[in-house]
């Protein structure tokens, strides 16, 4: 913390925190609405994610808060078990994350296939779009993604009620304002987020015209929004359903957080992520969210990328953004009550669409063949048709098919040899996601400066998970001005590692 306040970084962290705050506010409320809970629950998670997790995080520039990736599973929990069940589930999930961090299993989450992760995010994106589409009409989402999808034409054909038309128009104002700003904004205002512009535009239109649309409901005091666990907490923690759901949330939140942290590392050349510390910090945050009756949190790439792009240098930016959310909610709750629900739905529709990254699956297919693309598609379809955890487990199961042809020779030897100022890393055997933590740890332990020679002459096979990690590491190192050369890459291997 002292480092954050010295060295001339505070000014840049201060301005970056304002940008992150402006990005986070509408998303915190919108994700809460998508999760089927009051918007203040998302704001509490944003405050804890900023102030507490920001101080403890192993990824200093990553910003934590409520994530779209968990909105679907929280919606199911609230619908099936009630809002009161969310607290005990998050307390247990947070404890699992803390223990996992202490046991140093953080690196293993990076071994999850990129096809599974992006398929999961794409499925979540579809569910958010088809669910929030109904909120655009001041209606409520139905019980499942398929039901929401089937009911979409009915919403369009039923545009006869005046209030419904008005709400839909407000939602469109949000969407077009957001997209228009992002396309045409002047360079001098590039840090002003499109989501904020969309919400402000829709709120001003609704206020100026006195439109009869549903608006956000926020309590008079943020303290009133804190809901402590009910009596019999220990009995709830022993409930098999609670335990199973807690493990699911801990797994998905941890995977999303650590993959986001890896992406943030690629955006800057500062301190690298300590994955185990980050995992434990997220666990502490989710523990507190459970006791406060708030939403689960993860490290979030949208807010984190805004933080880096705005020039943040230390963790102080993430901490201050949490302070700004707290101050805004405590001092200006009346302003939040003027925001139309359809405006938040409009932001989430765009957010959901952007989670479906077709470009990524094309990249996987082009480089690694049909299997990763099939894994991506199967994960997406299962997430939409069944539930989030089932989709992820199906994706992981399919990704293991890549091991079958090499089942008898899965061992990877990683040898490091110094040659003056250069380091040679020789890979021998088969590089799969099973060996990714060891390979990643070795690469990250190399000196930041000096030539690195990757000897892959005796590398018999590398799967797409390891190849993507290796590619990202090489890109990041070269981007920092440190040379990397390959030795012995021929044929298919040359295409994968080049």
GROMACS .gro file of N, CA and C in nm, residues 414-428 442-443 446-447 450-458 473 485-488:
model
   99
  414UNK      N    1   1.088  -3.099  -1.858
  414UNK     CA    2   1.125  -2.959  -1.884
  414UNK      C    3   1.263  -2.936  -1.824
  415UNK      N    4   1.360  -2.909  -1.909
  415UNK     CA    5   1.498  -2.891  -1.865
  415UNK      C    6   1.545  -2.749  -1.897
  416UNK      N    7   1.607  -2.685  -1.800
  416UNK     CA    8   1.652  -2.546  -1.814
  416UNK      C    9   1.804  -2.542  -1.803
  417UNK      N   10   1.869  -2.479  -1.900
  417UNK     CA   11   2.015  -2.470  -1.899
  417UNK      C   12   2.057  -2.328  -1.933
  418UNK      N   13   2.147  -2.270  -1.853
  418UNK     CA   14   2.197  -2.135  -1.878
  418UNK      C   15   2.314  -2.141  -1.975
  419UNK      N   16   2.313  -2.046  -2.070
  419UNK     CA   17   2.423  -2.033  -2.166
  419UNK      C   18   2.464  -1.887  -2.170
  420UNK      N   19   2.547  -1.847  -2.075
  420UNK     CA   20   2.582  -1.706  -2.064
  420UNK      C   21   2.460  -1.629  -2.018
  421UNK      N   22   2.419  -1.529  -2.097
  421UNK     CA   23   2.301  -1.449  -2.065
  421UNK      C   24   2.174  -1.512  -2.122
  422UNK      N   25   2.188  -1.618  -2.198
  422UNK     CA   26   2.073  -1.685  -2.258
  422UNK      C   27   2.032  -1.805  -2.174
  423UNK      N   28   1.905  -1.845  -2.189
  423UNK     CA   29   1.853  -1.965  -2.123
  423UNK      C   30   1.789  -2.054  -2.228
  424UNK      N   31   1.824  -2.181  -2.224
  424UNK     CA   32   1.759  -2.278  -2.312
  424UNK      C   33   1.665  -2.364  -2.230
  425UNK      N   34   1.540  -2.372  -2.275
  425UNK     CA   35   1.439  -2.457  -2.210
  425UNK      C   36   1.405  -2.568  -2.309
  426UNK      N   37   1.439  -2.689  -2.273
  426UNK     CA   38   1.414  -2.804  -2.361
  426UNK      C   39   1.289  -2.878  -2.314
  427UNK      N   40   1.197  -2.900  -2.408
  427UNK     CA   41   1.073  -2.972  -2.381
  427UNK      C   42   1.081  -3.109  -2.447
  428UNK      N   43   1.061  -3.214  -2.368
  428UNK     CA   44   1.072  -3.349  -2.421
  428UNK      C   45   0.954  -3.432  -2.375
  442UNK      N   46   0.775  -2.304  -1.481
  442UNK     CA   47   0.913  -2.296  -1.528
  442UNK      C   48   0.933  -2.171  -1.614
  443UNK      N   49   0.841  -2.145  -1.705
  443UNK     CA   50   0.855  -2.029  -1.793
  443UNK      C   51   0.850  -1.898  -1.714
  446UNK      N   52   1.177  -1.780  -1.533
  446UNK     CA   53   1.295  -1.737  -1.608
  446UNK      C   54   1.321  -1.589  -1.587
  447UNK      N   55   1.447  -1.545  -1.594
  447UNK     CA   56   1.478  -1.402  -1.579
  447UNK      C   57   1.402  -1.318  -1.681
  450UNK      N   58   1.708  -1.108  -2.129
  450UNK     CA   59   1.794  -1.209  -2.189
  450UNK      C   60   1.720  -1.300  -2.285
  451UNK      N   61   1.795  -1.360  -2.374
  451UNK     CA   62   1.740  -1.449  -2.476
  451UNK      C   63   1.693  -1.580  -2.414
  452UNK      N   64   1.576  -1.627  -2.457
  452UNK     CA   65   1.527  -1.759  -2.419
  452UNK      C   66   1.515  -1.842  -2.546
  453UNK      N   67   1.574  -1.962  -2.545
  453UNK     CA   68   1.565  -2.055  -2.657
  453UNK      C   69   1.475  -2.170  -2.615
  454UNK      N   70   1.364  -2.188  -2.686
  454UNK     CA   71   1.273  -2.298  -2.659
  454UNK      C   72   1.309  -2.413  -2.753
  455UNK      N   73   1.365  -2.517  -2.697
  455UNK     CA   74   1.406  -2.633  -2.775
  455UNK      C   75   1.291  -2.734  -2.776
  456UNK      N   76   1.223  -2.745  -2.891
  456UNK     CA   77   1.108  -2.836  -2.903
  456UNK      C   78   1.140  -2.952  -2.997
  457UNK      N   79   1.269  -2.976  -3.019
  457UNK     CA   80   1.310  -3.081  -3.113
  457UNK      C   81   1.257  -3.218  -3.071
  458UNK      N   82   1.251  -3.243  -2.941
  458UNK     CA   83   1.206  -3.374  -2.892
  458UNK      C   84   1.069  -3.366  -2.826
  473UNK      N   85   0.263  -1.665  -2.366
  473UNK     CA   86   0.385  -1.633  -2.293
  473UNK      C   87   0.490  -1.572  -2.385
  485UNK      N   88   1.346  -1.746  -2.908
  485UNK     CA   89   1.369  -1.820  -3.032
  485UNK      C   90   1.329  -1.965  -3.012
  486UNK      N   91   1.284  -2.028  -3.122
  486UNK     CA   92   1.251  -2.170  -3.120
  486UNK      C   93   1.365  -2.248  -3.185
  487UNK      N   94   1.387  -2.369  -3.134
  487UNK     CA   95   1.485  -2.457  -3.197
  487UNK      C   96   1.421  -2.594  -3.217
  488UNK      N   97   1.431  -2.647  -3.339
  488UNK     CA   98   1.385  -2.782  -3.366
  488UNK      C   99   1.239  -2.793  -3.402
   0.00000   0.00000   0.00000
